[in-house]
C-alpha positions as YAML, in Angstrom:
chain: A
units: angstrom
residues:
- id: 1
  name: MET
  ca: [-108.50, 169.97, 72.94]
- id: 2
  name: LYS
  ca: [-107.88, 166.26, 73.55]
- id: 3
  name: LYS
  ca: [-111.07, 165.42, 71.64]
- id: 4
  name: THR
  ca: [-109.92, 167.59, 68.73]
- id: 5
  name: ILE
  ca: [-106.51, 165.90, 68.59]
- id: 6
  name: PHE
  ca: [-108.13, 162.45, 68.82]
- id: 7
  name: SER
  ca: [-110.57, 163.36, 66.03]
- id: 8
  name: LEU
  ca: [-107.74, 164.55, 63.79]
- id: 9
  name: LEU
  ca: [-105.73, 161.37, 64.41]
- id: 10
  name: LEU
  ca: [-108.81, 159.22, 63.74]
- id: 11
  name: PHE
  ca: [-109.49, 161.14, 60.51]
- id: 12
  name: ALA
  ca: [-105.87, 160.71, 59.36]
- id: 13
  name: ILE
  ca: [-105.91, 156.96, 60.10]
- id: 14
  name: CYS
  ca: [-109.23, 156.46, 58.34]
- id: 15
  name: GLY
  ca: [-108.04, 158.54, 55.40]
- id: 16
  name: PHE
  ca: [-104.86, 156.50, 55.15]
- id: 17
  name: LYS
  ca: [-106.80, 153.24, 55.26]
- id: 18
  name: SER
  ca: [-109.20, 154.57, 52.63]
- id: 19
  name: ALA
  ca: [-106.33, 155.58, 50.37]
- id: 20
  name: GLN
  ca: [-104.67, 152.21, 50.90]
- id: 21
  name: ALA
  ca: [-107.90, 150.52, 49.85]
- id: 22
  name: GLN
  ca: [-107.72, 152.24, 46.49]
- id: 23
  name: PHE
  ca: [-104.53, 150.52, 45.33]
- id: 24
  name: SER
  ca: [-103.31, 147.13, 46.44]
- id: 25
  name: ARG
  ca: [-99.79, 146.82, 45.04]
- id: 26
  name: PRO
  ca: [-97.45, 148.78, 47.29]
- id: 27
  name: VAL
  ca: [-94.33, 147.04, 45.89]
- id: 28
  name: SER
  ca: [-93.07, 146.40, 42.37]
- id: 29
  name: VAL
  ca: [-89.94, 144.66, 41.11]
- id: 30
  name: GLY
  ca: [-88.29, 145.43, 37.80]
- id: 31
  name: VAL
  ca: [-85.40, 144.36, 35.62]
- id: 32
  name: GLY
  ca: [-83.94, 146.12, 32.62]
- id: 33
  name: ALA
  ca: [-80.94, 146.75, 30.45]
- id: 34
  name: GLY
  ca: [-79.61, 149.40, 28.14]
- id: 35
  name: THR
  ca: [-76.74, 151.56, 27.00]
- id: 36
  name: THR
  ca: [-74.30, 153.70, 28.97]
- id: 37
  name: PHE
  ca: [-72.24, 156.61, 27.74]
- id: 38
  name: ASN
  ca: [-69.59, 158.61, 29.57]
- id: 39
  name: LEU
  ca: [-69.17, 162.35, 30.05]
- id: 40
  name: THR
  ca: [-65.60, 162.39, 31.34]
- id: 41
  name: ASP
  ca: [-62.19, 163.98, 30.86]
- id: 42
  name: LEU
  ca: [-61.47, 161.41, 28.14]
- id: 43
  name: ALA
  ca: [-64.49, 162.68, 26.31]
- id: 44
  name: ASN
  ca: [-64.82, 160.53, 23.19]
- id: 45
  name: VAL
  ca: [-67.77, 158.27, 23.95]
- id: 46
  name: GLU
  ca: [-68.06, 154.53, 23.48]
- id: 47
  name: ALA
  ca: [-71.51, 152.99, 24.00]
- id: 48
  name: ASN
  ca: [-71.54, 150.09, 26.45]
- id: 49
  name: PHE
  ca: [-73.99, 147.66, 28.04]
- id: 50
  name: ALA
  ca: [-75.49, 147.81, 31.54]
- id: 51
  name: GLY
  ca: [-78.26, 146.04, 33.43]
- id: 52
  name: HIS
  ca: [-80.24, 146.83, 36.56]
- id: 53
  name: ILE
  ca: [-82.74, 145.59, 39.15]
- id: 54
  name: ASP
  ca: [-85.29, 147.87, 40.85]
- id: 55
  name: VAL
  ca: [-87.54, 147.44, 43.88]
- id: 56
  name: ASP
  ca: [-90.06, 150.27, 44.35]
- id: 57
  name: GLY
  ca: [-92.64, 150.89, 47.03]
- id: 58
  name: LEU
  ca: [-95.67, 153.09, 46.41]
- id: 59
  name: ILE
  ca: [-96.46, 155.86, 48.87]
- id: 60
  name: THR
  ca: [-99.41, 157.02, 46.77]
- id: 61
  name: PRO
  ca: [-100.48, 155.60, 43.40]
- id: 62
  name: PHE
  ca: [-98.15, 158.10, 41.73]
- id: 63
  name: THR
  ca: [-95.20, 158.56, 44.12]
- id: 64
  name: SER
  ca: [-92.66, 155.93, 45.07]
- id: 65
  name: VAL
  ca: [-89.39, 155.28, 46.84]
- id: 66
  name: GLY
  ca: [-87.05, 152.55, 45.72]
- id: 67
  name: ILE
  ca: [-83.71, 150.77, 45.54]
- id: 68
  name: HIS
  ca: [-81.75, 150.55, 42.29]
- id: 69
  name: ALA
  ca: [-78.82, 148.18, 41.68]
- id: 70
  name: GLU
  ca: [-76.82, 148.55, 38.46]
- id: 71
  name: LYS
  ca: [-73.88, 146.75, 36.83]
- id: 72
  name: GLY
  ca: [-72.27, 148.05, 33.67]
- id: 73
  name: LYS
  ca: [-69.30, 149.37, 31.79]
- id: 74
  name: LEU
  ca: [-68.03, 152.79, 30.74]
- id: 75
  name: SER
  ca: [-65.22, 153.46, 28.30]
- id: 76
  name: GLY
  ca: [-63.80, 156.32, 26.31]
- id: 77
  name: TYR
  ca: [-60.69, 157.80, 24.81]
- id: 78
  name: GLY
  ca: [-59.00, 161.05, 23.90]
- id: 79
  name: TYR
  ca: [-55.58, 162.75, 23.85]
- id: 80
  name: GLU
  ca: [-54.02, 159.42, 22.80]
- id: 81
  name: SER
  ca: [-55.34, 157.92, 26.06]
- id: 82
  name: ASP
  ca: [-58.18, 155.54, 26.92]
- id: 83
  name: PHE
  ca: [-60.01, 153.96, 29.85]
- id: 84
  name: LYS
  ca: [-62.45, 151.20, 30.80]
- id: 85
  name: ASN
  ca: [-64.54, 151.13, 33.96]
- id: 86
  name: ASP
  ca: [-66.47, 147.97, 34.93]
- id: 87
  name: TYR
  ca: [-68.58, 149.57, 37.64]
- id: 88
  name: LEU
  ca: [-71.19, 148.55, 40.20]
- id: 89
  name: ALA
  ca: [-73.67, 151.11, 41.56]
- id: 90
  name: PHE
  ca: [-76.47, 151.24, 44.14]
- id: 91
  name: ASN
  ca: [-78.83, 154.06, 45.01]
- id: 92
  name: LEU
  ca: [-81.95, 154.99, 46.96]
- id: 93
  name: ASN
  ca: [-84.35, 157.15, 44.97]
- id: 94
  name: ALA
  ca: [-87.77, 158.77, 44.91]
- id: 95
  name: LYS
  ca: [-90.01, 159.36, 41.89]
- id: 96
  name: VAL
  ca: [-93.03, 161.61, 41.39]
- id: 97
  name: ARG
  ca: [-95.38, 160.96, 38.47]
- id: 98
  name: VAL
  ca: [-97.57, 163.39, 36.54]
- id: 99
  name: GLY
  ca: [-100.68, 161.65, 37.88]
- id: 100
  name: GLN
  ca: [-99.90, 163.09, 41.30]
- id: 101
  name: PHE
  ca: [-100.92, 166.50, 39.91]
- id: 102
  name: MET
  ca: [-103.90, 165.33, 37.85]
- id: 103
  name: ASP
  ca: [-107.51, 165.19, 38.97]
- id: 104
  name: THR
  ca: [-107.92, 161.41, 39.11]
- id: 105
  name: GLY
  ca: [-110.68, 161.43, 41.73]
- id: 106
  name: ASP
  ca: [-110.78, 159.93, 45.20]
- id: 107
  name: ASN
  ca: [-111.39, 156.37, 44.05]
- id: 108
  name: HIS
  ca: [-108.23, 155.02, 42.41]
- id: 109
  name: SER
  ca: [-109.95, 151.78, 41.40]
- id: 110
  name: TYR
  ca: [-112.62, 153.69, 39.48]
- id: 111
  name: HIS
  ca: [-109.95, 155.84, 37.83]
- id: 112
  name: ASN
  ca: [-108.12, 152.73, 36.62]
- id: 113
  name: LEU
  ca: [-111.29, 151.28, 35.11]
- id: 114
  name: LYS
  ca: [-112.41, 154.41, 33.26]
- id: 115
  name: ALA
  ca: [-109.10, 156.07, 32.29]
- id: 116
  name: SER
  ca: [-108.00, 155.88, 28.66]
- id: 117
  name: THR
  ca: [-104.69, 154.29, 27.65]
- id: 118
  name: LEU
  ca: [-103.26, 157.72, 26.84]
- id: 119
  name: THR
  ca: [-104.27, 159.09, 30.25]
- id: 120
  name: LYS
  ca: [-102.63, 156.15, 32.00]
- id: 121
  name: ILE
  ca: [-99.40, 156.63, 30.08]
- id: 122
  name: VAL
  ca: [-99.27, 160.39, 30.65]
- id: 123
  name: SER
  ca: [-100.05, 159.99, 34.36]
- id: 124
  name: ASN
  ca: [-97.07, 157.64, 34.70]
- id: 125
  name: ILE
  ca: [-94.43, 159.98, 33.27]
- id: 126
  name: TYR
  ca: [-92.07, 160.68, 36.15]
- id: 127
  name: LEU
  ca: [-89.11, 162.64, 37.44]
- id: 128
  name: GLY
  ca: [-86.89, 161.34, 40.21]
- id: 129
  name: ALA
  ca: [-83.65, 161.78, 42.11]
- id: 130
  name: GLY
  ca: [-81.63, 159.90, 44.67]
- id: 131
  name: ALA
  ca: [-78.29, 159.24, 46.33]
- id: 132
  name: GLY
  ca: [-75.98, 156.27, 46.27]
- id: 133
  name: LEU
  ca: [-72.56, 154.69, 45.96]
- id: 134
  name: MET
  ca: [-70.57, 153.58, 42.93]
- id: 135
  name: LYS
  ca: [-67.61, 151.19, 42.91]
- id: 136
  name: ASN
  ca: [-65.10, 151.68, 40.12]
- id: 137
  name: SER
  ca: [-62.95, 149.05, 38.49]
- id: 138
  name: ILE
  ca: [-60.82, 151.16, 36.14]
- id: 139
  name: THR
  ca: [-58.04, 150.32, 33.75]
- id: 140
  name: ASN
  ca: [-56.58, 153.14, 31.69]
- id: 141
  name: SER
  ca: [-53.65, 154.13, 29.54]
- id: 142
  name: ILE
  ca: [-52.60, 157.78, 29.75]
- id: 143
  name: SER
  ca: [-50.39, 159.36, 27.10]
- id: 144
  name: PRO
  ca: [-47.24, 160.93, 28.62]
- id: 145
  name: SER
  ca: [-47.96, 164.19, 26.81]
- id: 146
  name: TYR
  ca: [-51.44, 164.35, 28.36]
- id: 147
  name: ALA
  ca: [-50.39, 163.09, 31.80]
- id: 148
  name: ALA
  ca: [-48.30, 166.21, 32.37]
- id: 149
  name: SER
  ca: [-51.46, 168.37, 32.51]
- id: 150
  name: VAL
  ca: [-53.68, 166.12, 34.67]
- id: 151
  name: GLU
  ca: [-53.61, 164.16, 37.88]
- id: 152
  name: GLU
  ca: [-53.93, 160.42, 37.33]
- id: 153
  name: LEU
  ca: [-55.46, 158.48, 40.21]
- id: 154
  name: SER
  ca: [-53.16, 155.52, 39.80]
- id: 155
  name: ASP
  ca: [-53.39, 154.58, 43.49]
- id: 156
  name: ASP
  ca: [-57.18, 154.71, 43.81]
- id: 157
  name: LEU
  ca: [-58.84, 153.49, 40.62]
- id: 158
  name: ASP
  ca: [-61.16, 150.98, 42.30]
- id: 159
  name: GLY
  ca: [-62.64, 152.89, 45.23]
- id: 160
  name: PHE
  ca: [-66.21, 153.72, 46.24]
- id: 161
  name: HIS
  ca: [-67.58, 157.20, 45.72]
- id: 162
  name: PHE
  ca: [-70.82, 159.08, 46.31]
- id: 163
  name: VAL
  ca: [-73.13, 159.67, 43.33]
- id: 164
  name: VAL
  ca: [-76.39, 161.52, 42.65]
- id: 165
  name: PRO
  ca: [-78.70, 159.90, 40.06]
- id: 166
  name: ILE
  ca: [-81.43, 161.91, 38.32]
- id: 167
  name: ASN
  ca: [-84.15, 159.99, 36.48]
- id: 168
  name: VAL
  ca: [-86.78, 160.84, 33.90]
- id: 169
  name: GLY
  ca: [-88.96, 158.20, 32.32]
- id: 170
  name: VAL
  ca: [-92.34, 156.59, 31.86]
- id: 171
  name: ASP
  ca: [-94.07, 153.39, 32.96]
- id: 172
  name: VAL
  ca: [-96.39, 152.12, 30.23]
- id: 173
  name: PRO
  ca: [-98.97, 150.02, 32.10]
- id: 174
  name: PHE
  ca: [-100.83, 147.00, 30.75]
- id: 175
  name: GLY
  ca: [-103.00, 144.24, 32.16]
- id: 176
  name: ARG
  ca: [-106.13, 146.05, 33.38]
- id: 177
  name: THR
  ca: [-107.55, 145.03, 36.77]
- id: 178
  name: LEU
  ca: [-109.84, 146.72, 39.31]
- id: 179
  name: TYR
  ca: [-106.82, 147.89, 41.28]
- id: 180
  name: GLY
  ca: [-104.66, 148.96, 38.34]
- id: 181
  name: PRO
  ca: [-102.26, 147.32, 35.89]
- id: 182
  name: GLN
  ca: [-100.07, 144.50, 37.12]
- id: 183
  name: TRP
  ca: [-97.33, 144.92, 34.50]
- id: 184
  name: ALA
  ca: [-95.54, 147.90, 33.02]
- id: 185
  name: ILE
  ca: [-92.93, 148.53, 30.38]
- id: 186
  name: ASN
  ca: [-90.39, 151.04, 31.70]
- id: 187
  name: LEU
  ca: [-88.37, 153.46, 29.58]
- id: 188
  name: ASN
  ca: [-85.88, 155.44, 31.66]
- id: 189
  name: TYR
  ca: [-82.97, 157.83, 31.33]
- id: 190
  name: GLN
  ca: [-80.69, 158.08, 34.35]
- id: 191
  name: HIS
  ca: [-78.05, 160.79, 34.54]
- id: 192
  name: THR
  ca: [-75.52, 160.09, 37.28]
- id: 193
  name: ILE
  ca: [-73.42, 162.91, 38.74]
- id: 194
  name: THR
  ca: [-70.24, 161.99, 40.59]
- id: 195
  name: THR
  ca: [-68.60, 163.96, 43.39]
- id: 196
  name: ASN
  ca: [-64.92, 163.21, 42.90]
- id: 197
  name: ASP
  ca: [-64.26, 163.40, 39.13]
- id: 198
  name: ASN
  ca: [-63.24, 159.75, 38.95]
- id: 199
  name: LEU
  ca: [-64.93, 157.64, 36.30]
- id: 200
  name: ASP
  ca: [-61.92, 157.46, 33.99]
- id: 201
  name: GLY
  ca: [-59.06, 157.56, 36.51]
- id: 202
  name: VAL
  ca: [-58.19, 161.13, 35.55]
- id: 203
  name: ILE
  ca: [-58.65, 164.35, 37.54]
- id: 204
  name: ASN
  ca: [-59.00, 167.47, 35.42]
- id: 205
  name: SER
  ca: [-61.23, 170.52, 35.34]
- id: 206
  name: LYS
  ca: [-64.70, 168.97, 35.67]
- id: 207
  name: LYS
  ca: [-66.71, 166.37, 37.52]
- id: 208
  name: ASP
  ca: [-67.35, 163.17, 35.58]
- id: 209
  name: HIS
  ca: [-70.93, 162.22, 34.66]
- id: 210
  name: TYR
  ca: [-72.49, 159.32, 32.81]
- id: 211
  name: GLY
  ca: [-75.82, 158.52, 31.22]
- id: 212
  name: TYR
  ca: [-77.78, 155.26, 31.13]
- id: 213
  name: VAL
  ca: [-80.73, 154.73, 28.76]
- id: 214
  name: SER
  ca: [-82.68, 151.58, 29.61]
- id: 215
  name: LEU
  ca: [-85.74, 149.53, 28.73]
- id: 216
  name: GLY
  ca: [-87.24, 147.24, 31.33]
- id: 217
  name: VAL
  ca: [-90.30, 145.48, 32.68]
- id: 218
  name: LYS
  ca: [-91.97, 145.86, 36.08]
- id: 219
  name: TYR
  ca: [-94.27, 143.50, 37.94]
- id: 220
  name: ALA
  ca: [-96.55, 144.60, 40.78]
- id: 221
  name: LEU
  ca: [-96.66, 142.35, 43.83]
- id: 222
  name: PHE
  ca: [-99.56, 141.76, 46.23]
- id: 223
  name: ASN
  ca: [-102.18, 141.99, 43.52]
- id: 224
  name: ARG
  ca: [-105.80, 141.75, 44.56]
- id: 225
  name: ASN
  ca: [-108.26, 140.45, 41.97]
...
């Protein structure tokens, strides 16, 4: 029994080392910017600017966990009322790429050398989710006729609240090396769900959401040539 357990542990360690040998960039850093739009009680949308920084660590060549920091603005109007929210958000997230479910072989280096550009792009389409915090900085003007039917959070416009980001996107790799591309262009849509209906300073019948469409660039660290 002890020999069996030892053999299994040895096999797992060797397998992990073998897998690690197939890709040499466990960490990537990225920056990007794009457009936000609100899905709130004051429902008329105004497009605004946001920017972000990402740090992602690879678990396998096609799965990752990461940290996302985002600074941007939301604004909207309706019912003779309006709001602006200069927010700051952070989240931890995980992403799974299509390549995780493709037959790319046991040797990731060989796959990178022989795969077509289309295959590389398709294999890097991903879906992800996470959890984080968002800090509001809201200013709003509520019409008296509308205020009678809602609860305005006049005493807590700038607090922290829990959010759930959902991501879908693609990394378009370039810069071919034995161990995979060192650079990638990232196109991402993040849909952030709040838990307290407070992106516009108004409580009504639904939870506030917002979307963020971004374009960015990623650079893989610890490259081996």
